[in-house]
Amino acid sequence: MHEVGIIQSAVEAAQDSAKASGATEIHVLRLRVGALTGVVPDALEFAFEVVRSGTMAASATLEIENVPASFWCGGCQAEFLPPELSYVCPKCGRQDVELRHGLELEVASLEIS
Amino acid sequence: MCKECGCGIVGEVNIAGKPSRQVPSPLVNGGSSHAHSHVEPHDHPHPHSHDHDHGHPHEHPHAPATQTLEVHQAILAKNDRQAERNRGFFKAKGLLVLNVVSSPGSGKTTLIQKTISMLAGRLRAGVIVGDLATDNDAARLRSAGCPVVQITTGTVCHLEADMVARAAGQLDLGALDLLVIENVGNLVCPATYDLGEDLRVVLLAVTEGEDKPLKYPPMFHSAEVALLNKMDLAAATEFDRATALENLRRASPHATIFEVSGRTGQGLGAWCDFLVEKHRTQKA
Ligand SMILES: Nc1nc2c(ncn2[C@@H]2O[C@H](COP(=O)(O)OP(=O)(O)OP(=O)(O)O)[C@@H](O)[C@H]2O)c(=O)[nH]1
Ligand SMILES: [Mg+2]
Ligand SMILES: [Zn+2]
Ligand SMILES: [Zn+2]
């Protein structure tokens, strides 16, 4: 169910925010999806077609921003994008690096009226 | 649909054989009345009169003036809130709660069974077990002599905080010290869903290959404990122990690592002592 559940939660969260701002329709739904979440954007779009009917986002456009994975090296005080998931800072070779991005799963913004 | 499990449509989740929405729980707001997760069809009020035909949306050329609304909200915020509620509830009961995750077949059920029998007389344990379809694992765990609640997730490839809340309501939590949650065998999806556990325990069997921690970073990264399991097969499978440990340390820099076998019990003494100690400090 993964993507269906995710998009349902996203539409629900979007509706709550839109209603709270007094809107009646969502025209654009923008999501941010990290590369490491295992969530497949194509599957999200497909699921959106199924889930949107009867909601405030019934005729909305879905825009997905893919967030690539990145790590943080405490030694260099810098972020780096791993060529593959190597867990090693390419500058100083340090291994105790921190996962910074790639786990995002959020409703970024909406166009409403 | 889902890359990991190929699952598609949301089916019915059952708890102890009953549809999850009909299972009341003190951990869930509103008890049994209605579950959270469905987008209600068109429930917004319609005070305005539609003087144009609403049958074909947007055929009128004049686009409505729209406005941008910044939301920046986690899609799973609702799950996160329920997980926090679970955590608070469990803490108040003095429970230590484990979320056990791994690939299918890494040995979760076997390990939980063995752990619970080894802890007899030290910690009173209960289990919530998630499975796509069968209740085989629940039956195996029951044979260890502890209370077990089965969640049949249908097509859902992971457990969610709400399911755990409802399942936990079926247990006499006051009579337990340890609650073990066996998640659905899957290294991707469960990583995103906090259940309200104290410790996320990830299993890696020696039969799975040494590079698995690097292939599934979020799951390993989020674990507080990593169990290198099926060590009894290490020699036979020419398992490269040093590389596996190195990869585990990289992917889960903060995790405590135990080398164990759920079958032979090898290494489980230290693991059980660790749990007893965690429970003691948790309660304090
Ligand atoms: N040799 C050996 N085999 C094991 C060990 N632990 C489990 N097994 C075997 O591995 C298989 C899967 O074990 P389970 O305990 O069912 O694994 P699981 O992770 O609960 O599986 P799912 O719930 O289906 O994901 C079974 O055939 C077990 O007998 C172990 O420590 N050593
Ligand atoms: Mg199992
Ligand atoms: Zn999935
Ligand atoms: Zn560095």
PDB file of C-alpha atoms in Angstrom, chain A residues 23-104:
ATOM      1  CA  ALA A  23      -9.927  27.666   0.918  1.00  0.00           C
ATOM      2  CA  THR A  24     -12.330  25.367  -0.886  1.00  0.00           C
ATOM      3  CA  GLU A  25     -10.090  24.043  -3.621  1.00  0.00           C
ATOM      4  CA  ILE A  26      -6.531  22.848  -4.000  1.00  0.00           C
ATOM      5  CA  HIS A  27      -5.077  23.542  -7.441  1.00  0.00           C
ATOM      6  CA  VAL A  28      -1.499  22.415  -6.940  1.00  0.00           C
ATOM      7  CA  LEU A  29      -0.155  19.974  -4.351  1.00  0.00           C
ATOM      8  CA  ARG A  30       3.631  20.123  -3.909  1.00  0.00           C
ATOM      9  CA  LEU A  31       5.437  17.322  -2.126  1.00  0.00           C
ATOM     10  CA  ARG A  32       9.079  16.759  -1.226  1.00  0.00           C
ATOM     11  CA  VAL A  33      10.189  13.153  -1.367  1.00  0.00           C
ATOM     12  CA  GLY A  34      13.627  12.009  -0.252  1.00  0.00           C
ATOM     13  CA  ALA A  35      15.582   9.510  -2.329  1.00  0.00           C
ATOM     14  CA  LEU A  36      15.987   7.150   0.613  1.00  0.00           C
ATOM     15  CA  THR A  37      12.346   6.877   1.600  1.00  0.00           C
ATOM     16  CA  GLY A  38      11.686   4.003  -0.764  1.00  0.00           C
ATOM     17  CA  VAL A  39       8.712   5.945  -2.074  1.00  0.00           C
ATOM     18  CA  VAL A  40       8.480   5.818  -5.851  1.00  0.00           C
ATOM     19  CA  PRO A  41       7.299   9.129  -7.393  1.00  0.00           C
ATOM     20  CA  ASP A  42       5.609   7.406 -10.357  1.00  0.00           C
ATOM     21  CA  ALA A  43       3.665   5.211  -7.986  1.00  0.00           C
ATOM     22  CA  LEU A  44       2.708   8.301  -5.974  1.00  0.00           C
ATOM     23  CA  GLU A  45       1.317   9.930  -9.097  1.00  0.00           C
ATOM     24  CA  PHE A  46      -0.598   6.814  -9.983  1.00  0.00           C
ATOM     25  CA  ALA A  47      -1.982   6.569  -6.455  1.00  0.00           C
ATOM     26  CA  PHE A  48      -2.934  10.241  -6.545  1.00  0.00           C
ATOM     27  CA  GLU A  49      -5.241   9.557  -9.498  1.00  0.00           C
ATOM     28  CA  VAL A  50      -7.031   6.976  -7.382  1.00  0.00           C
ATOM     29  CA  VAL A  51      -7.211   8.941  -4.161  1.00  0.00           C
ATOM     30  CA  ARG A  52      -7.990  12.498  -5.282  1.00  0.00           C
ATOM     31  CA  SER A  53     -11.599  12.104  -6.427  1.00  0.00           C
ATOM     32  CA  GLY A  54     -14.096  13.637  -4.064  1.00  0.00           C
ATOM     33  CA  THR A  55     -11.424  15.633  -2.239  1.00  0.00           C
ATOM     34  CA  MET A  56     -10.520  19.317  -2.397  1.00  0.00           C
ATOM     35  CA  ALA A  57      -7.623  18.209  -4.600  1.00  0.00           C
ATOM     36  CA  ALA A  58      -9.894  16.481  -7.129  1.00  0.00           C
ATOM     37  CA  SER A  59      -8.548  18.501 -10.027  1.00  0.00           C
ATOM     38  CA  ALA A  60      -5.194  19.448  -8.591  1.00  0.00           C
ATOM     39  CA  THR A  61      -1.806  19.028 -10.228  1.00  0.00           C
ATOM     40  CA  LEU A  62       0.696  16.982  -8.254  1.00  0.00           C
ATOM     41  CA  GLU A  63       4.262  18.327  -8.217  1.00  0.00           C
ATOM     42  CA  ILE A  64       6.956  16.180  -6.647  1.00  0.00           C
ATOM     43  CA  GLU A  65      10.365  17.528  -5.715  1.00  0.00           C
ATOM     44  CA  ASN A  66      12.892  14.716  -5.359  1.00  0.00           C
ATOM     45  CA  VAL A  67      15.416  15.333  -2.601  1.00  0.00           C
ATOM     46  CA  PRO A  68      18.706  13.505  -3.176  1.00  0.00           C
ATOM     47  CA  ALA A  69      20.503  11.818  -0.303  1.00  0.00           C
ATOM     48  CA  SER A  70      23.260  13.817   1.337  1.00  0.00           C
ATOM     49  CA  PHE A  71      25.610  13.363   4.263  1.00  0.00           C
ATOM     50  CA  TRP A  72      27.253  15.736   6.706  1.00  0.00           C
ATOM     51  CA  CYS A  73      30.904  15.481   7.646  1.00  0.00           C
ATOM     52  CA  GLY A  74      31.594  16.944  11.089  1.00  0.00           C
ATOM     53  CA  GLY A  75      35.314  17.140  10.325  1.00  0.00           C
ATOM     54  CA  CYS A  76      34.943  19.278   7.235  1.00  0.00           C
ATOM     55  CA  GLN A  77      31.770  20.966   8.490  1.00  0.00           C
ATOM     56  CA  ALA A  78      30.383  20.324   5.036  1.00  0.00           C
ATOM     57  CA  GLU A  79      27.626  18.461   3.337  1.00  0.00           C
ATOM     58  CA  PHE A  80      28.355  16.055   0.513  1.00  0.00           C
ATOM     59  CA  LEU A  81      26.346  14.072  -1.981  1.00  0.00           C
ATOM     60  CA  PRO A  82      27.595  10.512  -2.015  1.00  0.00           C
ATOM     61  CA  PRO A  83      28.218   9.151  -5.533  1.00  0.00           C
ATOM     62  CA  GLU A  84      26.762   5.996  -4.085  1.00  0.00           C
ATOM     63  CA  LEU A  85      25.912   5.345  -0.485  1.00  0.00           C
ATOM     64  CA  SER A  86      29.459   5.139   0.696  1.00  0.00           C
ATOM     65  CA  TYR A  87      29.291   6.731   4.162  1.00  0.00           C
ATOM     66  CA  VAL A  88      32.748   8.164   3.651  1.00  0.00           C
ATOM     67  CA  CYS A  89      33.586  11.838   3.327  1.00  0.00           C
ATOM     68  CA  PRO A  90      35.216  12.240  -0.099  1.00  0.00           C
ATOM     69  CA  LYS A  91      37.407  15.078   1.225  1.00  0.00           C
ATOM     70  CA  CYS A  92      38.863  13.746   4.457  1.00  0.00           C
ATOM     71  CA  GLY A  93      37.888  10.083   4.418  1.00  0.00           C
ATOM     72  CA  ARG A  94      36.017  10.303   7.714  1.00  0.00           C
ATOM     73  CA  GLN A  95      33.462   7.568   8.253  1.00  0.00           C
ATOM     74  CA  ASP A  96      31.303   8.831  11.088  1.00  0.00           C
ATOM     75  CA  VAL A  97      29.210  10.991   8.811  1.00  0.00           C
ATOM     76  CA  GLU A  98      25.614  11.881   9.397  1.00  0.00           C
ATOM     77  CA  LEU A  99      22.694  11.297   7.076  1.00  0.00           C
ATOM     78  CA  ARG A 100      21.272  14.765   6.413  1.00  0.00           C
ATOM     79  CA  HIS A 101      18.851  14.487   3.501  1.00  0.00           C
ATOM     80  CA  GLY A 102      16.986  11.809   1.660  1.00  0.00           C
ATOM     81  CA  LEU A 103      14.401  10.963   4.303  1.00  0.00           C
ATOM     82  CA  GLU A 104      12.051  13.878   3.521  1.00  0.00           C
TER      83      GLU A 104
END
